[in-house]
Tab-separated table of C-alpha atoms in Angstrom:
chain	number	residue	atom	x	y	z
Q	1094	MET	CA	0.000	0.000	0.000
Q	1095	GLU	CA	1.292	3.465	-0.850
Q	1096	TYR	CA	1.269	6.236	1.712
Q	1097	GLY	CA	1.615	9.982	1.398
Q	1098	PHE	CA	3.405	12.095	3.985
Q	1099	VAL	CA	1.934	12.394	7.456
Q	1100	ASP	CA	2.726	15.712	9.152
Q	1101	CYS	CA	2.548	14.467	12.732
Q	1102	HIS	CA	2.662	17.861	14.403
Q	1103	CYS	CA	1.530	21.124	12.834
Q	1104	HIS	CA	-0.457	24.203	13.834
Q	1105	ILE	CA	-2.730	24.533	10.811
Q	1106	SER	CA	-5.256	26.463	12.954
Q	1107	ALA	CA	-2.651	29.186	13.646
Q	1108	ARG	CA	-3.453	32.793	12.732
Q	1109	GLU	CA	-0.463	32.823	10.379
Q	1110	PHE	CA	-2.433	30.619	7.966
Q	1111	GLU	CA	-5.778	32.452	8.069
Q	1112	GLU	CA	-5.299	34.615	4.988
Q	1113	ASP	CA	-4.146	31.989	2.488
Q	1114	LEU	CA	-5.171	28.693	4.065
Q	1115	GLU	CA	-6.553	27.215	0.847
Q	1116	ASP	CA	-3.267	27.833	-0.960
Q	1117	VAL	CA	-1.328	26.321	1.948
Q	1118	ILE	CA	-3.555	23.234	1.871
Q	1119	GLN	CA	-3.233	22.955	-1.898
Q	1120	ARG	CA	0.569	23.154	-1.733
Q	1121	ALA	CA	0.562	20.500	0.995
Q	1122	THR	CA	-1.532	18.037	-1.011
Q	1123	GLU	CA	0.518	18.717	-4.152
Q	1124	ALA	CA	3.648	17.900	-2.115
Q	1125	GLY	CA	2.103	14.522	-1.251
Q	1126	VAL	CA	0.845	15.292	2.277
Q	1127	GLU	CA	-1.980	12.913	3.133
Q	1128	THR	CA	-2.700	13.749	6.776
Q	1129	LEU	CA	-2.131	16.775	9.009
Q	1130	ILE	CA	-2.126	15.979	12.725
Q	1131	ALA	CA	-3.319	19.394	13.882
Q	1132	VAL	CA	-2.309	20.261	17.448
Q	1133	THR	CA	-3.604	23.140	19.583
Q	1134	GLU	CA	-1.939	25.169	22.325
Q	1135	GLU	CA	-4.831	26.819	24.156
Q	1136	VAL	CA	-8.588	26.433	24.515
Q	1137	GLY	CA	-9.341	29.313	22.128
Q	1138	GLU	CA	-8.027	27.184	19.241
Q	1139	PHE	CA	-10.218	24.133	19.844
Q	1140	GLY	CA	-13.187	25.411	17.822
Q	1141	ARG	CA	-10.991	26.464	14.910
Q	1142	VAL	CA	-9.294	23.074	14.590
Q	1143	LEU	CA	-12.701	21.339	14.576
Q	1144	GLN	CA	-13.927	23.694	11.836
Q	1145	LEU	CA	-10.881	22.822	9.754
Q	1146	HIS	CA	-11.561	19.127	10.304
Q	1147	GLU	CA	-15.136	19.661	9.057
Q	1148	ARG	CA	-13.856	21.594	6.051
Q	1149	TYR	CA	-11.053	19.133	5.186
Q	1150	PRO	CA	-12.261	15.858	6.771
Q	1151	ASP	CA	-9.833	13.668	4.809
Q	1152	LEU	CA	-6.812	15.776	5.652
Q	1153	VAL	CA	-7.050	17.521	9.055
Q	1154	ALA	CA	-6.896	15.232	12.090
Q	1155	PRO	CA	-7.638	17.329	15.206
Q	1156	CYS	CA	-5.941	17.210	18.621
Q	1157	PHE	CA	-6.869	19.183	21.735
Q	1158	GLY	CA	-4.162	20.187	24.178
Q	1159	ILE	CA	-3.039	22.922	26.549
Q	1160	HIS	CA	0.622	23.758	25.929
Q	1161	PRO	CA	3.050	24.265	28.855
Q	1162	LEU	CA	3.529	27.871	27.704
Q	1163	GLN	CA	0.608	30.252	27.251
Q	1164	VAL	CA	0.469	33.737	25.772
Q	1165	GLY	CA	0.382	36.318	28.544
Q	1166	GLY	CA	-0.957	39.886	28.417
Q	1167	GLY	CA	1.128	40.973	25.429
Q	1168	SER	CA	2.680	38.458	23.102
Q	1169	GLU	CA	4.981	37.302	25.888
Q	1170	GLN	CA	4.812	33.641	26.833
Q	1171	ARG	CA	4.219	32.591	30.408
Q	1172	SER	CA	4.168	29.232	32.106
Q	1173	VAL	CA	0.775	27.470	32.123
Q	1174	LYS	CA	-1.417	27.563	35.252
Q	1175	PRO	CA	-3.892	24.862	36.328
Q	1176	GLN	CA	-6.816	27.258	35.671
Q	1177	ASP	CA	-5.785	27.434	31.979
Q	1178	LEU	CA	-6.951	23.838	31.755
Q	1179	ASP	CA	-10.316	24.316	33.494
Q	1180	ALA	CA	-12.282	25.503	30.454
Q	1181	ALA	CA	-10.641	22.887	28.231
Q	1182	LEU	CA	-11.371	19.740	30.242
Q	1183	PRO	CA	-15.099	19.361	29.411
Q	1184	LEU	CA	-14.322	19.895	25.702
Q	1185	PHE	CA	-12.010	16.861	25.529
Q	1186	TYR	CA	-14.955	14.673	26.527
Q	1187	GLN	CA	-17.539	16.539	24.459
Q	1188	HIS	CA	-15.548	16.148	21.205
Q	1189	LYS	CA	-13.744	12.871	21.901
Q	1190	GLU	CA	-15.162	11.211	18.756
Q	1191	HIS	CA	-13.238	13.645	16.540
Q	1192	LEU	CA	-9.929	13.743	18.400
Q	1193	VAL	CA	-6.961	11.672	17.226
Q	1194	ALA	CA	-4.667	12.658	20.135
Q	1195	VAL	CA	-4.245	14.877	23.174
Q	1196	GLY	CA	-1.727	17.560	22.256
Q	1197	GLU	CA	0.223	19.696	22.303
Q	1198	VAL	CA	1.004	18.932	25.930
Q	1199	GLY	CA	4.241	18.615	27.860
Q	1200	LEU	CA	6.902	20.438	29.839
Q	1201	ASP	CA	9.050	23.466	29.014
Q	1202	PHE	CA	11.638	24.186	31.662
Q	1203	THR	CA	13.552	26.789	29.629
Q	1204	PRO	CA	14.779	29.173	32.361
Q	1205	TRP	CA	13.169	32.362	31.000
Q	1206	CYS	CA	9.813	30.584	30.416
Q	1207	ALA	CA	9.627	28.752	33.736
Q	1208	PRO	CA	11.912	30.663	36.100
Q	1209	THR	CA	10.457	29.357	39.387
Q	1210	GLN	CA	9.774	25.960	40.932
Q	1211	GLN	CA	6.097	26.986	41.128
Q	1212	ASP	CA	6.032	27.387	37.328
Q	1213	ARG	CA	7.477	23.907	36.894
Q	1214	ASP	CA	5.032	22.438	39.437
Q	1215	ASN	CA	2.097	24.060	37.615
Q	1216	GLN	CA	3.290	22.673	34.298
Q	1217	MET	CA	3.647	19.220	35.804
Q	1218	GLU	CA	0.111	19.353	37.243
Q	1219	VAL	CA	-1.388	20.392	33.885
Q	1220	PHE	CA	0.663	17.763	32.021
Q	1221	ILE	CA	-0.297	14.901	34.352
Q	1222	LYS	CA	-3.980	15.869	34.217
Q	1223	GLN	CA	-3.932	15.778	30.413
Q	1224	LEU	CA	-2.087	12.452	30.416
Q	1225	SER	CA	-4.896	11.022	32.522
Q	1226	VAL	CA	-7.483	12.400	30.053
Q	1227	ALA	CA	-5.568	10.721	27.201
Q	1228	LYS	CA	-5.608	7.389	29.052
Q	1229	GLU	CA	-9.299	7.717	29.841
Q	1230	LEU	CA	-10.165	8.489	26.205
Q	1231	ASP	CA	-7.691	5.877	24.897
Q	1232	LEU	CA	-5.803	8.489	22.858
Q	1233	PRO	CA	-2.065	8.953	22.233
Q	1234	VAL	CA	-0.285	12.138	23.327
Q	1235	ASN	CA	1.541	14.676	21.155
Q	1236	VAL	CA	4.298	16.049	23.377
Q	1237	HIS	CA	6.520	19.123	23.774
Q	1238	SER	CA	9.656	18.613	25.888
Q	1239	ARG	CA	12.043	21.566	25.903
Q	1240	SER	CA	14.850	21.606	28.471
Q	1241	ALA	CA	12.881	18.786	30.093
Q	1242	ALA	CA	13.432	15.662	27.965
Q	1243	LYS	CA	14.373	13.270	30.752
Q	1244	VAL	CA	11.655	14.349	33.174
Q	1245	THR	CA	8.998	14.328	30.406
Q	1246	ILE	CA	9.772	10.728	29.443
Q	1247	ALA	CA	10.044	9.631	33.081
Q	1248	THR	CA	6.685	11.259	33.901
Q	1249	MET	CA	4.925	9.550	30.993
Q	1250	ARG	CA	6.356	6.189	31.994
Q	1251	GLU	CA	5.270	6.719	35.622
Q	1252	GLN	CA	1.765	7.650	34.440
Q	1253	GLY	CA	1.488	4.468	32.353
Q	1254	ILE	CA	1.523	6.191	28.949
Q	1255	SER	CA	2.350	3.724	26.184
Q	1256	ARG	CA	1.622	5.823	23.063
Q	1257	ALA	CA	3.397	9.158	22.653
Q	1258	LEU	CA	5.062	11.319	20.038
Q	1259	LEU	CA	7.914	13.515	21.276
Q	1260	HIS	CA	7.959	16.315	18.750
Q	1261	ASN	CA	11.072	18.272	17.738
Q	1262	PHE	CA	13.022	16.196	20.230
Q	1263	ALA	CA	16.407	17.673	21.154
Q	1264	GLY	CA	17.384	15.647	24.231
Q	1265	LYS	CA	20.411	13.397	24.529
Q	1266	PRO	CA	20.484	10.142	22.524
Q	1267	SER	CA	20.631	8.169	25.812
Q	1268	VAL	CA	17.395	9.862	26.964
Q	1269	ALA	CA	15.759	9.228	23.572
Q	1270	LEU	CA	16.601	5.540	23.900
Q	1271	GLU	CA	14.698	5.455	27.228
Q	1272	GLY	CA	11.713	6.708	25.228
Q	1273	VAL	CA	12.301	4.119	22.497
Q	1274	GLN	CA	12.297	1.448	25.192
Q	1275	ALA	CA	8.905	2.735	26.390
Q	1276	GLY	CA	7.592	2.500	22.800
Q	1277	TYR	CA	7.496	6.257	22.125
Q	1278	LEU	CA	8.045	7.884	18.734
Q	1279	PHE	CA	10.071	10.976	17.819
Q	1280	SER	CA	9.473	13.523	15.076
Q	1281	PHE	CA	11.734	16.096	13.474
Q	1282	PRO	CA	10.832	19.325	11.614
Q	1283	PRO	CA	12.623	20.976	8.644
Q	1284	ALA	CA	14.632	23.117	11.114
Q	1285	VAL	CA	16.907	20.098	11.728
Q	1286	CYS	CA	18.364	20.740	8.254
Q	1287	ARG	CA	19.870	24.067	9.434
Q	1288	ASN	CA	22.856	22.377	11.101
Q	1289	ARG	CA	24.074	18.868	11.835
Q	1290	GLN	CA	23.458	19.075	15.598
Q	1291	ARG	CA	20.893	16.295	15.748
Q	1292	ASP	CA	22.542	13.818	13.389
Q	1293	LYS	CA	23.777	11.575	16.205
Q	1294	LEU	CA	20.322	11.547	17.785
Q	1295	ILE	CA	18.536	10.774	14.486
Q	1296	LYS	CA	21.073	8.034	13.715
Q	1297	GLN	CA	20.475	6.297	17.037
Q	1298	ILE	CA	16.665	6.300	17.015
Q	1299	PRO	CA	15.433	3.269	15.034
Q	1300	LEU	CA	13.430	4.245	11.936
Q	1301	GLU	CA	10.425	2.372	13.395
Q	1302	HIS	CA	10.339	5.073	16.088
Q	1303	VAL	CA	10.657	8.099	13.776
Q	1304	CYS	CA	7.907	10.328	12.364
Q	1305	LEU	CA	7.924	13.466	10.227
Q	1306	GLU	CA	6.562	16.857	11.252
Q	1307	THR	CA	6.763	20.481	10.213
Q	1308	ASP	CA	5.558	22.225	13.413
Q	1309	SER	CA	4.429	24.860	10.902
Q	1310	PRO	CA	4.214	27.828	10.978
Q	1311	ALA	CA	7.407	27.535	13.133
Q	1312	LEU	CA	10.646	25.540	12.751
Q	1313	GLY	CA	11.165	25.892	9.014
Q	1314	LEU	CA	14.355	25.916	7.029
Q	1315	GLU	CA	14.881	29.637	7.614
Q	1316	LYS	CA	14.399	31.028	11.087
Q	1317	HIS	CA	11.999	33.921	10.482
Q	1318	VAL	CA	10.172	32.619	7.412
Q	1319	ARG	CA	6.747	31.008	7.828
Q	1320	ASN	CA	6.982	27.235	7.579
Q	1321	GLU	CA	4.162	25.181	6.041
Q	1322	PRO	CA	3.212	21.501	5.712
Q	1323	SER	CA	4.467	21.251	2.105
Q	1324	ASN	CA	8.010	21.486	3.525
Q	1325	ILE	CA	7.725	18.042	5.104
Q	1326	ALA	CA	9.748	16.542	2.245
Q	1327	LEU	CA	12.764	18.467	3.597
Q	1328	SER	CA	12.609	16.554	6.897
Q	1329	CYS	CA	12.159	13.302	5.015
Q	1330	ARG	CA	15.196	13.859	2.793
Q	1331	TYR	CA	17.350	14.963	5.708
Q	1332	ILE	CA	16.506	11.911	7.854
Q	1333	ALA	CA	17.085	9.666	4.835
Q	1334	ASP	CA	20.494	11.274	4.296
Q	1335	VAL	CA	21.531	10.903	7.960
Q	1336	LYS	CA	20.395	7.277	8.074
Q	1337	GLY	CA	21.748	6.343	4.650
Q	1338	LEU	CA	18.307	5.319	3.351
Q	1339	SER	CA	16.180	6.339	0.399
Q	1340	PRO	CA	13.637	9.144	0.951
Q	1341	GLU	CA	10.941	6.720	-0.306
Q	1342	THR	CA	11.746	4.272	2.499
Q	1343	VAL	CA	11.642	7.038	5.109
Q	1344	GLN	CA	8.342	8.358	3.724
Q	1345	LEU	CA	6.728	4.920	3.799
Q	1346	VAL	CA	7.973	3.803	7.224
Q	1347	THR	CA	7.272	7.143	8.947
Q	1348	ALA	CA	3.710	7.135	7.565
Q	1349	GLN	CA	3.170	3.576	8.798
Q	1350	ASN	CA	4.561	4.606	12.197
Q	1351	ALA	CA	2.234	7.615	12.302
Q	1352	TYR	CA	-0.892	5.583	11.590
Q	1353	ARG	CA	0.149	2.992	14.135
Q	1354	LEU	CA	0.472	5.756	16.731
Q	1355	PHE	CA	-2.599	7.748	15.610
Q	1356	PRO	CA	-4.975	5.030	14.337
Q	1357	LYS	CA	-7.956	7.409	14.236
Q	1358	ALA	CA	-6.069	9.655	11.787
Q	1359	ASN	CA	-6.036	6.801	9.291
Q	1360	ARG	CA	-9.812	6.991	9.062
Q	1361	CYS	CA	-9.879	10.765	8.547
């Protein structure tokens, strides 16, 4: 069976795509993208991602999640608080039929984003609560782990999570292998092509545990240029190059991995 690309982690409901969404979608399908796993960061996005799923039912696979960083008063990011999750919780249950995963959830212990222990405790509380929702709804989790790779994987293992995608993973290879052991998958965006920093990591993770993502509109080839799902081929070619495989093999295996992890996306 032939598969197209699966973008396992993108923000297609982001404001950056509002003005030319149809063109973005068209470029994605022309590039061979078959499924967009559409993550959310805050409750205000939930409705938008469902609308996009209704509009593109064969393409957009919606996820609900509250990200460890939230936008504060201005455009500054602040660490998530437990009350940020309150309005979201009933919606997970209300729309569970449509959801393919709980995400984007996780931990971000970057010092300027989570400067205090209280910030980290709040993030942990919100993360654990969403992991329990995922277990209850029998859904995988789509996970952010910045400056917190080891503790994120350890927490998921402690909470009995067996199905997880660690997106844009940048932890140590030894930490990644703990995740591999737990059965978790790892995805890499086009930004990995900017330098060779993650070659060792990509080499060590077995292909059966690798997925493709764009994280669009962020993490593209150029730092301040909007990224979009059509760029997923860049990640594919880069991973193929690092692993010494053909891009066709990487495309096929990563798509199979994605549908194994997100079985509901296969029925989109």
